[in-house]
Coordinates of C-alpha atoms and ligand atoms in Angstrom, one line a residue:
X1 CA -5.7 158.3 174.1
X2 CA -4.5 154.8 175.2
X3 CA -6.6 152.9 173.0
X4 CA -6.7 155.1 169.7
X5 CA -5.2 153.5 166.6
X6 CA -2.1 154.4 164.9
X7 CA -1.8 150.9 162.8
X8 CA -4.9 149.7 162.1
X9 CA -3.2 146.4 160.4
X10 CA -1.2 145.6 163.0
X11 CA -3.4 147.0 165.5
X12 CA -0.7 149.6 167.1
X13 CA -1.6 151.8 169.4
X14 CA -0.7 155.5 170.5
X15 CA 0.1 154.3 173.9
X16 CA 2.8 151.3 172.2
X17 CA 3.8 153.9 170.2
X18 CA 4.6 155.8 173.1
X19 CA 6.6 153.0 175.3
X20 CA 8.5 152.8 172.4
X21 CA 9.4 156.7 172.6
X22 CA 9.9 156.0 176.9
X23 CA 12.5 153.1 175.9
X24 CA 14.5 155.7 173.8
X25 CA 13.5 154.7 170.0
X26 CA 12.7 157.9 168.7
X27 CA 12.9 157.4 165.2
X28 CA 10.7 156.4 162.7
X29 CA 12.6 153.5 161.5
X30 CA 12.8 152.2 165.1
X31 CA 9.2 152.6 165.9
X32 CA 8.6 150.3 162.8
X33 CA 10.7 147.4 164.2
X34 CA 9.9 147.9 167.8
X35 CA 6.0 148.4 167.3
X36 CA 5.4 146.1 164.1
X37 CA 4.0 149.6 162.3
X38 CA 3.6 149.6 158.3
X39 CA 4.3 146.0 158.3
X40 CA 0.8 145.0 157.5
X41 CA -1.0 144.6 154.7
X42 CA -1.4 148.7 153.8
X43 CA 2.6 148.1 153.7
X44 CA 2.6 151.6 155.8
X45 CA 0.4 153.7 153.3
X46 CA -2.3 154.2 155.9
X47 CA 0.0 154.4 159.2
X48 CA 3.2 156.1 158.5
X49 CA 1.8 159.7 158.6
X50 CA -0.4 159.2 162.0
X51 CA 2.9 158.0 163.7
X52 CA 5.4 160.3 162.2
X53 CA 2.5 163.1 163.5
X54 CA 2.4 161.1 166.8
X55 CA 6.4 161.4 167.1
X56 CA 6.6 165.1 166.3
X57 CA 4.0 165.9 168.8
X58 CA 5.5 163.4 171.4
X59 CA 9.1 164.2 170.9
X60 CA 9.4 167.4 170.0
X61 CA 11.4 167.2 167.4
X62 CA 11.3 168.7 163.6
X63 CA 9.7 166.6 161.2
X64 CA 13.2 166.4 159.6
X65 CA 14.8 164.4 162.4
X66 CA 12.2 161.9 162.3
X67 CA 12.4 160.7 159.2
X68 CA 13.6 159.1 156.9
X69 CA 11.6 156.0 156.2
X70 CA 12.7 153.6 153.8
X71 CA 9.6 152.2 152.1
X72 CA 10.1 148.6 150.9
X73 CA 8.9 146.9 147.5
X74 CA 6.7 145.8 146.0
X75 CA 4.7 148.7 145.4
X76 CA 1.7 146.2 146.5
X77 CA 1.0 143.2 148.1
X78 CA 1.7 140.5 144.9
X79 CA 1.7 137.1 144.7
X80 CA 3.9 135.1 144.3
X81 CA 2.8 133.1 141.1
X82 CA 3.0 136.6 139.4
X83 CA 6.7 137.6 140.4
X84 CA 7.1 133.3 139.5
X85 CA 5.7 134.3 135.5
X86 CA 7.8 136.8 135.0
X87 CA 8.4 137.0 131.3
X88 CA 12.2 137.6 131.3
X89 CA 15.0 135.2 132.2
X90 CA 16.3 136.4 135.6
X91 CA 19.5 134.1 134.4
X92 CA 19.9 136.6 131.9
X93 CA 18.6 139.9 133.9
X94 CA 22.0 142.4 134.2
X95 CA 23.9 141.6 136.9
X96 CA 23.6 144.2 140.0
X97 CA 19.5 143.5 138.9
X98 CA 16.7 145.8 137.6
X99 CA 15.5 148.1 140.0
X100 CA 12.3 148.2 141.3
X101 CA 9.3 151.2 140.6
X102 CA 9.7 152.3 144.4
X103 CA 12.3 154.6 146.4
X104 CA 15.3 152.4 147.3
X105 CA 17.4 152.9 150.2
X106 CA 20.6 154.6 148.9
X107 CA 23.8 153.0 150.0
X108 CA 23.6 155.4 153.6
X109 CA 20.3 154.3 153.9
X110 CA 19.1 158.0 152.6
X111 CA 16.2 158.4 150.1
X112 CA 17.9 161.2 148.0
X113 CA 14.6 160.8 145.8
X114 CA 12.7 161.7 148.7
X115 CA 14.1 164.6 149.9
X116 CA 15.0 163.6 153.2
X117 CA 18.5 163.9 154.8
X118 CA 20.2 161.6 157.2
X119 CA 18.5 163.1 160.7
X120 CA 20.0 164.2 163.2
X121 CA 18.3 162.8 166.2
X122 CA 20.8 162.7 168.8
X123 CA 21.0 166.0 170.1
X124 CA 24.7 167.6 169.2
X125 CA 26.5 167.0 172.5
X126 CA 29.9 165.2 172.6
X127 CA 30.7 162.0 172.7
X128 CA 32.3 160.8 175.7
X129 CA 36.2 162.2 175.8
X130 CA 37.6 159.2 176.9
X131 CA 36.9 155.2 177.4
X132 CA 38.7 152.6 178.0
X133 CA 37.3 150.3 175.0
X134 CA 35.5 151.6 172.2
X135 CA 33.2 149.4 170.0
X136 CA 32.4 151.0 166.7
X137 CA 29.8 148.8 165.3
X138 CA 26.3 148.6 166.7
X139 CA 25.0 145.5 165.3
X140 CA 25.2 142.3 166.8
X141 CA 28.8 141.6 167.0
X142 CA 29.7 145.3 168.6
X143 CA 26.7 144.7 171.4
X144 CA 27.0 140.9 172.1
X145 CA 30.5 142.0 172.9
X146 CA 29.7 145.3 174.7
X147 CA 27.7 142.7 177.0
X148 CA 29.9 140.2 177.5
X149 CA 32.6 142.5 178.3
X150 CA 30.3 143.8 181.2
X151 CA 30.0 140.1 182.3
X152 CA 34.0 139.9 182.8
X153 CA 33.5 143.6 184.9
X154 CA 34.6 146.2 182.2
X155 CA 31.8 148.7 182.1
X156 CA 34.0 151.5 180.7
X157 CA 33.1 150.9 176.7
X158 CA 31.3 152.9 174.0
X159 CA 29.5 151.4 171.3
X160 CA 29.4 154.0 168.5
X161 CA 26.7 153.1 165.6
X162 CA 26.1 155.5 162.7
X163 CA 22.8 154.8 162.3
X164 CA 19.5 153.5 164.5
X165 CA 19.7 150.3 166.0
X166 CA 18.9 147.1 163.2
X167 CA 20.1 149.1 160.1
X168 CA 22.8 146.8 159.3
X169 CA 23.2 143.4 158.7
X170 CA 21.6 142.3 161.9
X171 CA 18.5 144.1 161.4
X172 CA 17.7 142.4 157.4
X173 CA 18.7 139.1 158.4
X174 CA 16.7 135.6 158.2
X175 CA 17.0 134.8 161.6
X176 CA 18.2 131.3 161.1
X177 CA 20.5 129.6 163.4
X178 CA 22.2 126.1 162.7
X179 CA 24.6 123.9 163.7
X180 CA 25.3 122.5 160.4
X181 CA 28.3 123.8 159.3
X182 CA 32.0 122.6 157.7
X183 CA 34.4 123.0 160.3
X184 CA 34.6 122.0 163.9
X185 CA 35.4 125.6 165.0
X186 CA 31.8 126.8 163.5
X187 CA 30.2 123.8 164.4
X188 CA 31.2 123.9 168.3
X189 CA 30.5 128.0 168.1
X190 CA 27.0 127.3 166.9
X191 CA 26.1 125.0 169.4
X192 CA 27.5 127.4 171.9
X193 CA 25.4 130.1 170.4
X194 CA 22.4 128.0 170.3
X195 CA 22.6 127.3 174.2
X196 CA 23.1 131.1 174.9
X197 CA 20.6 132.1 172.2
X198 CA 18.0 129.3 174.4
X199 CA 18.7 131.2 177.2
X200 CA 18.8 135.0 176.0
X201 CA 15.2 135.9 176.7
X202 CA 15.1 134.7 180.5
X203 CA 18.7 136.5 180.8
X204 CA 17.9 139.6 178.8
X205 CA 14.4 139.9 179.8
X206 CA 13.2 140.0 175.7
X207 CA 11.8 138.1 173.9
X208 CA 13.3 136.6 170.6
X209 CA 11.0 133.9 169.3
X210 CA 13.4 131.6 169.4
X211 CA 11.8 128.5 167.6
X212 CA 13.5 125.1 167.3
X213 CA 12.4 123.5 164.0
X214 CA 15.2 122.3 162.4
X215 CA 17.0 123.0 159.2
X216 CA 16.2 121.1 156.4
X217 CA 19.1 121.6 153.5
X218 CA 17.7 120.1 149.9
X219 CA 20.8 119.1 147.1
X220 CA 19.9 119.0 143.9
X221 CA 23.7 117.8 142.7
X222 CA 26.0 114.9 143.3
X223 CA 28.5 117.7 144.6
X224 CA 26.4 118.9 147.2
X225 CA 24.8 115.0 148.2
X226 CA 28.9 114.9 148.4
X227 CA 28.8 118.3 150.8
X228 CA 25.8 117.4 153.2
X229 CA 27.1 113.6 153.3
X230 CA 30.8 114.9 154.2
X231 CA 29.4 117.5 156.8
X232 CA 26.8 114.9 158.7
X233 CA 29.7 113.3 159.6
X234 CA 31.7 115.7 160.7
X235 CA 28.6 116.9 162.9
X236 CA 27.8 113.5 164.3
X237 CA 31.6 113.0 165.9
X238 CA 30.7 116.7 167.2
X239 CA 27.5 115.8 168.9
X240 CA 25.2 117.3 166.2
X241 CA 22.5 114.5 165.4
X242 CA 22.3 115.3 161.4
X243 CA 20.9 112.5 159.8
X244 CA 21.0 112.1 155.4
X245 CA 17.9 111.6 154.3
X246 CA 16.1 110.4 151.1
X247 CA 13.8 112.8 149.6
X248 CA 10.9 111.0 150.6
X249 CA 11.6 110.6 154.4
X250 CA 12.4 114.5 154.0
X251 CA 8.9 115.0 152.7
X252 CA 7.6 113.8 155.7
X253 CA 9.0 116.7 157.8
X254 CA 7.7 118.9 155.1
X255 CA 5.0 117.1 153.2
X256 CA 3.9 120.2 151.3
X257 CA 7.7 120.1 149.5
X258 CA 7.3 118.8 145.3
X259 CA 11.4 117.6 146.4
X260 CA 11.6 118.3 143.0
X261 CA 15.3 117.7 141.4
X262 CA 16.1 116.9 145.2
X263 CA 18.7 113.9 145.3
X264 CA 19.2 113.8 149.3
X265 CA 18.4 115.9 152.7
X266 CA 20.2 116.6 155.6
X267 CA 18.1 117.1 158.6
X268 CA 19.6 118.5 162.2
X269 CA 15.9 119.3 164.3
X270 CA 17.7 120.9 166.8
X271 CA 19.0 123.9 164.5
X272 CA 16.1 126.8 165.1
X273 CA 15.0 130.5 163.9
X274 CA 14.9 133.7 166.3
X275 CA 13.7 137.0 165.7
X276 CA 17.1 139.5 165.1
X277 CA 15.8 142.7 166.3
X278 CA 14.7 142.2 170.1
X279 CA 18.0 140.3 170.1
X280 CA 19.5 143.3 169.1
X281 CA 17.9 145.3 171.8
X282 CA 17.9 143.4 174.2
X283 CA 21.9 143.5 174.6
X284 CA 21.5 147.4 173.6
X285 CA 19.0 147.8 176.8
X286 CA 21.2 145.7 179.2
X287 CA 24.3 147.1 178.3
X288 CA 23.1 150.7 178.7
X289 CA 21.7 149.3 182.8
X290 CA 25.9 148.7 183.5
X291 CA 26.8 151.6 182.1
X292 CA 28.1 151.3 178.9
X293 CA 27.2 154.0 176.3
X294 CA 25.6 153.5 172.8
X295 CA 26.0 156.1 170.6
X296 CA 23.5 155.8 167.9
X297 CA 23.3 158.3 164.6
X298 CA 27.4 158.9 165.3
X299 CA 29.8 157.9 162.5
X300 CA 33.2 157.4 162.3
X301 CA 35.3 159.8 160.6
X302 CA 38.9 158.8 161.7
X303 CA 41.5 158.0 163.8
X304 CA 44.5 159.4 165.9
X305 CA 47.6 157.3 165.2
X306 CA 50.2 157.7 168.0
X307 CA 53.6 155.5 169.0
X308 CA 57.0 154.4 166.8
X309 CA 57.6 152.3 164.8
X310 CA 56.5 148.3 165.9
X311 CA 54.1 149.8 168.3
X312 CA 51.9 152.1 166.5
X313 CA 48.1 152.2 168.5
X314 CA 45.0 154.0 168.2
X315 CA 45.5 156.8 170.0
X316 CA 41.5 158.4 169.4
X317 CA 38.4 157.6 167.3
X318 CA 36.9 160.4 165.5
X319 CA 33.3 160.8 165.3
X320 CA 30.8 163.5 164.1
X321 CA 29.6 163.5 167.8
X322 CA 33.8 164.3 168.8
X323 CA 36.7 162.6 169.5
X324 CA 37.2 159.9 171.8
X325 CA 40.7 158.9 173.5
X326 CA 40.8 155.3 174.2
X327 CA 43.0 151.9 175.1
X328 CA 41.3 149.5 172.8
X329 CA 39.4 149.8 169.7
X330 CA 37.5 147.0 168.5
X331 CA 36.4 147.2 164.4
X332 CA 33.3 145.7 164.5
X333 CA 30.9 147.3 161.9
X334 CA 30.3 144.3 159.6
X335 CA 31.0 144.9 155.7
X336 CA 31.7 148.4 156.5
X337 CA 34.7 147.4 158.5
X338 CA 37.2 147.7 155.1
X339 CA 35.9 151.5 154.6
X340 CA 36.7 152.4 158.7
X341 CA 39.8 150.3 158.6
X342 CA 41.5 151.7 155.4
X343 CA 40.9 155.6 157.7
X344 CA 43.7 154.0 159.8
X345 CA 45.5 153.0 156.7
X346 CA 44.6 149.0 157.5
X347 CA 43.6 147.0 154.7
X348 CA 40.7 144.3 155.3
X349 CA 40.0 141.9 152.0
X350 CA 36.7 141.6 153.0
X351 CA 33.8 142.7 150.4
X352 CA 30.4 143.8 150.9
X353 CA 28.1 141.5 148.7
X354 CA 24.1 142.3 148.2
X355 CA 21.7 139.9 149.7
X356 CA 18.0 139.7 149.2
X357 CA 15.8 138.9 151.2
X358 CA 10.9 139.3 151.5
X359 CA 9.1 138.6 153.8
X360 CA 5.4 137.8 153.2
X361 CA 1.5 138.0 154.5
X362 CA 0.9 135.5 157.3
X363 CA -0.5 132.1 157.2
X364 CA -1.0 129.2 160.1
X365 CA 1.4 127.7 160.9
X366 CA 2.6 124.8 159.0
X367 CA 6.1 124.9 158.1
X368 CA 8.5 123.6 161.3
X369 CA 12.1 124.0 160.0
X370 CA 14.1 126.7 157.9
X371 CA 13.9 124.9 154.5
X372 CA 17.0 125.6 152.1
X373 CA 18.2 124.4 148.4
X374 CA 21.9 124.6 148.6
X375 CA 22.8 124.5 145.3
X376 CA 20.6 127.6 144.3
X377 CA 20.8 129.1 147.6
X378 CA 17.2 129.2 148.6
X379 CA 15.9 129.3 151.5
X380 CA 12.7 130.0 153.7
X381 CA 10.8 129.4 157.1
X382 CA 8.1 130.9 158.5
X383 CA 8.3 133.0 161.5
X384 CA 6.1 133.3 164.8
X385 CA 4.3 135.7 163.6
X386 CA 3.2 133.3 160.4
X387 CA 5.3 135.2 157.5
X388 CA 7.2 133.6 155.2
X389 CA 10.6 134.9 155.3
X390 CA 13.0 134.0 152.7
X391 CA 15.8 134.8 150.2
X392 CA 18.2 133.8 147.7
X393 CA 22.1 133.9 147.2
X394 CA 23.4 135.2 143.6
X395 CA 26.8 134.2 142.0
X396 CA 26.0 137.5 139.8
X397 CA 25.6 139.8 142.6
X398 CA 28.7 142.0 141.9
X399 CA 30.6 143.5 144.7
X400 CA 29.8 146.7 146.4
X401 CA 27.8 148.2 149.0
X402 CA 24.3 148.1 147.8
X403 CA 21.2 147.9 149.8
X404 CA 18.7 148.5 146.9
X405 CA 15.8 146.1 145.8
X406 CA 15.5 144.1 142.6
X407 CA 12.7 142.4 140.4
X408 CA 15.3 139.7 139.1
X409 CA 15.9 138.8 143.4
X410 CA 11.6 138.7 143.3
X411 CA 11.6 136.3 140.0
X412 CA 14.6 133.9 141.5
X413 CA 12.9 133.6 145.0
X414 CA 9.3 133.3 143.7
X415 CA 10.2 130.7 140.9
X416 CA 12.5 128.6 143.2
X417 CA 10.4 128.6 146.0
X418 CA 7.2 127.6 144.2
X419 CA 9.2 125.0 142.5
X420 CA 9.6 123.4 145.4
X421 CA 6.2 124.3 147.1
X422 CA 3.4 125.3 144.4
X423 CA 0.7 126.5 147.0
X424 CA 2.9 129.0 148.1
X425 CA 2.2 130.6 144.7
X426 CA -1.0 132.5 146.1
X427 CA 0.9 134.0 148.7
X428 CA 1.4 137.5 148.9
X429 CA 5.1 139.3 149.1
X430 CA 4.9 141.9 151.8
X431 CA 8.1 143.7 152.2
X432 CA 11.1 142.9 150.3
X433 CA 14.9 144.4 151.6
X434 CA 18.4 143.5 151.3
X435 CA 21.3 143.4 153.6
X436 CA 25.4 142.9 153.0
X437 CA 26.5 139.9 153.4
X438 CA 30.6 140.4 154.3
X439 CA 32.7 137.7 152.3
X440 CA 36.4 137.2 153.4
X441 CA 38.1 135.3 150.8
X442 CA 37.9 132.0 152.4
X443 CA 34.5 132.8 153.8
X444 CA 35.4 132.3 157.7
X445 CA 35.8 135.4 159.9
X446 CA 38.5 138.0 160.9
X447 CA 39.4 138.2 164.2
X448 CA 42.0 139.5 166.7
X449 CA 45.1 141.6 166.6
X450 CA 45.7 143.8 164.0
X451 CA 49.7 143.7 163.5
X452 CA 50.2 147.4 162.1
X453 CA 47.9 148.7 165.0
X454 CA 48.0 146.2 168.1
X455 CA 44.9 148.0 169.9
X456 CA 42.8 147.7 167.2
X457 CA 40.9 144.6 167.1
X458 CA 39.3 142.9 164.2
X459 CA 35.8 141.8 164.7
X460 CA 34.0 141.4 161.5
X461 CA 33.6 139.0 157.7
X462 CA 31.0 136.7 159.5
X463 CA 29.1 136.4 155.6
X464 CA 26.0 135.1 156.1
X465 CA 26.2 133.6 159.3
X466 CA 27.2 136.2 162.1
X467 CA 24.2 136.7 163.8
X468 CA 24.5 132.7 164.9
X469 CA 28.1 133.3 165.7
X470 CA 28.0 136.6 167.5
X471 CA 26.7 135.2 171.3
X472 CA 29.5 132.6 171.6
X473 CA 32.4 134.3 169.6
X474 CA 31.7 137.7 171.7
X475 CA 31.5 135.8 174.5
X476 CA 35.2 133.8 174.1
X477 CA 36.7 137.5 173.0
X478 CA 35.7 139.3 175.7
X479 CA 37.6 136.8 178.2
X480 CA 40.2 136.9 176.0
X481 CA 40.3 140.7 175.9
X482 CA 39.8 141.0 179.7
X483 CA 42.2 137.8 180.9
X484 CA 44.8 138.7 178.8
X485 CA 45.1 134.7 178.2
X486 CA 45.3 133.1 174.6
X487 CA 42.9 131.8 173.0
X488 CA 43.5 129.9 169.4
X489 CA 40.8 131.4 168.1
X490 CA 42.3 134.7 167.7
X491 CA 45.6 133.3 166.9
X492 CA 43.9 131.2 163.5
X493 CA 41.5 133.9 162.5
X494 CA 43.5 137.0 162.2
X495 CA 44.0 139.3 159.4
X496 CA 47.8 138.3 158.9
X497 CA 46.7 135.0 158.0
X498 CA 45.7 136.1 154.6
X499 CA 49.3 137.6 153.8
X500 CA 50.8 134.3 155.1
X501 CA 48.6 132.0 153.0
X502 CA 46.5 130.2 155.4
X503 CA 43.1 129.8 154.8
X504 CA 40.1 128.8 157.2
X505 CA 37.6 127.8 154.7
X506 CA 34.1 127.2 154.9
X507 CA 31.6 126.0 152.7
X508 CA 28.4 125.4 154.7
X509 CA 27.5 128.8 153.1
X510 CA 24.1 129.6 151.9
X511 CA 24.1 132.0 148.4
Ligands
LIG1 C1 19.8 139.1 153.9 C2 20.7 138.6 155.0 C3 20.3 137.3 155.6 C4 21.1 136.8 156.6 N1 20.7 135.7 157.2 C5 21.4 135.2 158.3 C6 20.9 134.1 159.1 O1 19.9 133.6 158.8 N2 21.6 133.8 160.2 C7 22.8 134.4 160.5 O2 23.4 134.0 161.5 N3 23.3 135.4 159.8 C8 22.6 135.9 158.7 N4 23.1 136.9 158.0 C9 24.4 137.5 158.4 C10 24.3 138.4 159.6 O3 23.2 139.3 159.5 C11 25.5 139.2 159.8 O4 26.7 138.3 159.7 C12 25.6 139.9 161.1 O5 24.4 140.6 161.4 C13 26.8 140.8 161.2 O6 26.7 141.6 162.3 P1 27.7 142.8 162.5 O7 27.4 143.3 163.9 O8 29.1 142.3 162.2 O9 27.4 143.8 161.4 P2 26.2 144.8 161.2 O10 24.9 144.3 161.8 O11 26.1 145.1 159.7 O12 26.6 146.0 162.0 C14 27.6 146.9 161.6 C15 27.2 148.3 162.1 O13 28.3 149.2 161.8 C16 27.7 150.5 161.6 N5 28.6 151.3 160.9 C17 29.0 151.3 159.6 N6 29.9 152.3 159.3 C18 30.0 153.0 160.4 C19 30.7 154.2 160.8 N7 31.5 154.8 159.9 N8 30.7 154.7 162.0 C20 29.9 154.0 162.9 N9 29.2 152.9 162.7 C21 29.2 152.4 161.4 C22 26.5 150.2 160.7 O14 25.5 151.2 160.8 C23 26.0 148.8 161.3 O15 24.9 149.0 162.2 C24 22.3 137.5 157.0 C25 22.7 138.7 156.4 C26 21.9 139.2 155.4 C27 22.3 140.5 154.7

């Protein structure tokens, strides 16, 4: 039983399969990310029906609450030379992209085309009735909070998630973490981040494959030479040991790199990579230990509004699951937080913007840092596992929530990437995704008091950067929540700020 083969790619067991089920993932997309599953080179064709089998027998459960399973593009393993020869212009491709020959997640993360419906896999008890905090939001920011706030004693908090654990943001992210940034306030919360994030897998007991390689940012333009130039100095006066360099001293980081069109390089080796989804668990395991409940496959349907006028509150959140009665609600479900906070007749200006991202077949390792183009937005790095992991902003990606996959992201990626590293052209795409970046219109987060509703805080428009942020900002809001003390950054990053006209900008952004 033990030994018998479920993956044969990724050599996966019955019996991993099976501690995954003892830890409490119970669904297929779960098993996936915790057991590596399907993300071989069958690309799940030969797997996916042995362990769906294995989980019905193991669990119990209908095969309906198991799925569904979001296959990901391309249809095959391809290379990368071919998606780089595409014959059309992906300048000119429609915006929103082509979509690709293969079931694409629908916006809820349903394959309609499939047939499958959004399981139920939580059996239909209530929610708690009561808690004293309630997180909606079980990605990064909700959890690193949830566990921070059981550092400063408060164990009475619910994390509510409508779906499994890594289906938003911080499940489809790069992983990259950098201290290279535009402001002091994101610069000091990186490095803040990166000490904890050092840290997390003796504290958490996980581990992240944290890997400290560097970020290598390329600019092709005078503007961006300006950028990079303007930031290194901002990051040496802050401790950050960024260093300008020509193309050809950046070479010898990465000798494989054409530098092609490259002008200058900034170089910070102490920026790193880490793997987002045992990150992820690991605060979901911990803070289930002290108490704290996460209540995954529950959504959020509404809220109770109760007090007069100046000092309107959350009364209770509604969920599918029941209603909860709370204190505090923190709004911390990423570039969903507009849709939840408009149900409590709050408006949030942030948008939910596509972003694309592959990952590839392994090779040794030979790439140390995250390698990025500014001006185009590439960028790539390889993980522990060998894979190449990498994406690419679009100016054309209209706004919206859309999690689908495109051949025009495939054609960007493959021709940018092998312009800058041609032997990378034989190597195979894997798995291709996308995630929503959530953009604030000055690109820096919103946090703190809401002023219509003063127990409901904002937690959320961390772009393409939040997984970096999350340990340290969680971290300063939870003793800010539980000391009752001020802190300036929830005075400077709130929503008002927008209505009174002062912007936090940020332009270390990436896409
Ligand atoms: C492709 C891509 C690459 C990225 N690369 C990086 C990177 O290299 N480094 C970095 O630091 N950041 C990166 N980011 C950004 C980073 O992933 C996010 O900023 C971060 O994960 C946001 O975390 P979050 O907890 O705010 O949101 P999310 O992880 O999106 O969590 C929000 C949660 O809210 C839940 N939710 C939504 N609606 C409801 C409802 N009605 N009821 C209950 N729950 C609900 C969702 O299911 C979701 O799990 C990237 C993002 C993308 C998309």
């Amino acid at each position: 039983m033990s030994k018998s083969l479920l993956c044969p790619c990724e050599d996966v067991t019955a019996s991993e399969v099976d501690h995954c089920i003892d830890k409490g993932y119970r669904d297929i997309e779960s098993v996936k990310r915790f057991t590596g599953f399907g993300t071989g080179m069958c690309q799940g064709k030969q797997c996916l029906t042995a362990v769906a089998r294995h989980l019905e027998l193991r669990t119990k459960n209908a095969p309906e609450q198991i799925v569904p399973f979001t296959p990901r593009p391309p249809l095959f393993p391809t290379e990368l030379s071919y998606w780089a020869s595409a014959s059309f212009d992906p300048a000119k491709a429609p915006a929103g992209g082509v979509p690709l020959p293969y079931p694409t997640a629908s916006p809820q993360g349903a394959l309609p085309s499939m047939g499958f419906t959004v399981p139920a896999l939580k059996p239909k008890t209530q929610v708690p009735e009561r808690a004293k905090i309630v997180i909606i939001g079980g990605g990064i920011m909700g959890l690193s909070l949830a566990w921070n706030l059981t550092e400063q004693g408060e164990r009475d908090v619910v994390v509510i998630d409508k779906g499994y654990l890594c289906a938003g943001a911080s499940g489809r992210n790069g992983g990259g973490i950098r201290a290279q940034w535009g402001t002091p306030t994101l610069i000091s919360l990186a490095q803040r981040s990166i000490e904890l994030m050092k840290r997390f897998a003796r504290d958490m007991g996980i581990n992240v494959w944290f890997r400290q390689g560097g970020y290598l940012f390329l600019a092709k333009s005078e503007e961006v030479v300006k950028r990079i130039e303007k930031s290194a100095a901002l990051h040496n006066k802050h401790g950050v040991p960024t260093q300008i360099l020509t193309p050809d001293a950046a070479r010898e980081i990465v000798p494989q790199l054409t530098m092609k069109g490259i002008k200058a390089a900034a170089w910070n080796p102490k920026d790193a990579v880490i793997f987002p989804w045992p990150f992820v668990w690991g605060y979901a395991q911990q803070v289930e230990k002290r108490g704290v409940k996460v209540e995954t496959f529950t959504r959020v349907e509404g809220f109770e509004l109760g007090g007069g006028p100046g000092a309107r509150r959350v009364t209770r959140v509604i969920t599918d699951r029941g209603d909860i009665a709370c204190d505090t609600v923190v709004l911390a479900a990423g570039a969903w937080s507009p849709q939840i906070a408009k149900l409590a007749g709050v408006h949030l200006p942030n948008q939910p913007h596509r972003h694309e991202i592959c990952s590839s077949e392994p090779l040794k390792p030979f790439l140390g840092p995250l390698v990025s183009v500014l001006d185009t937005g590439l960028y790539f790095s390889q993980s522990m596992r060998g894979e190449i992991v990498g994406g690419m902003g679009d100016h054309h990606e209209p706004a919206g929530m859309n999690l689908g996959s495109t051949e025009r992201f495939l054609t960007r990626y493959a021709q940018a990437l092998t312009e800058q590293i041609p032997q990378l052209g034989h190597l195979k795409v894997l798995r291709q995704w996308a995630g929503p970046y959530d953009v604030t219109p000055d690109n820096s987060p919103i946090l703190g008091r809401t002023s219509e509703l003063q127990n409901l805080i904002q937690m959320s428009g961390f772009v393409g950067h939040g997984f970096m942020m999350a340990p340290a900002v969680a971290e300063r809001m939870a003793k800010w929540m539980a000391s009752g003390e001020s802190d300036e950054l929830f005075e400077r990053f709130t929503l008002s700020r927008f209505a009174e006209g002062r912007m936090e900008r940020e332009d270390m952004i990436i896409g």
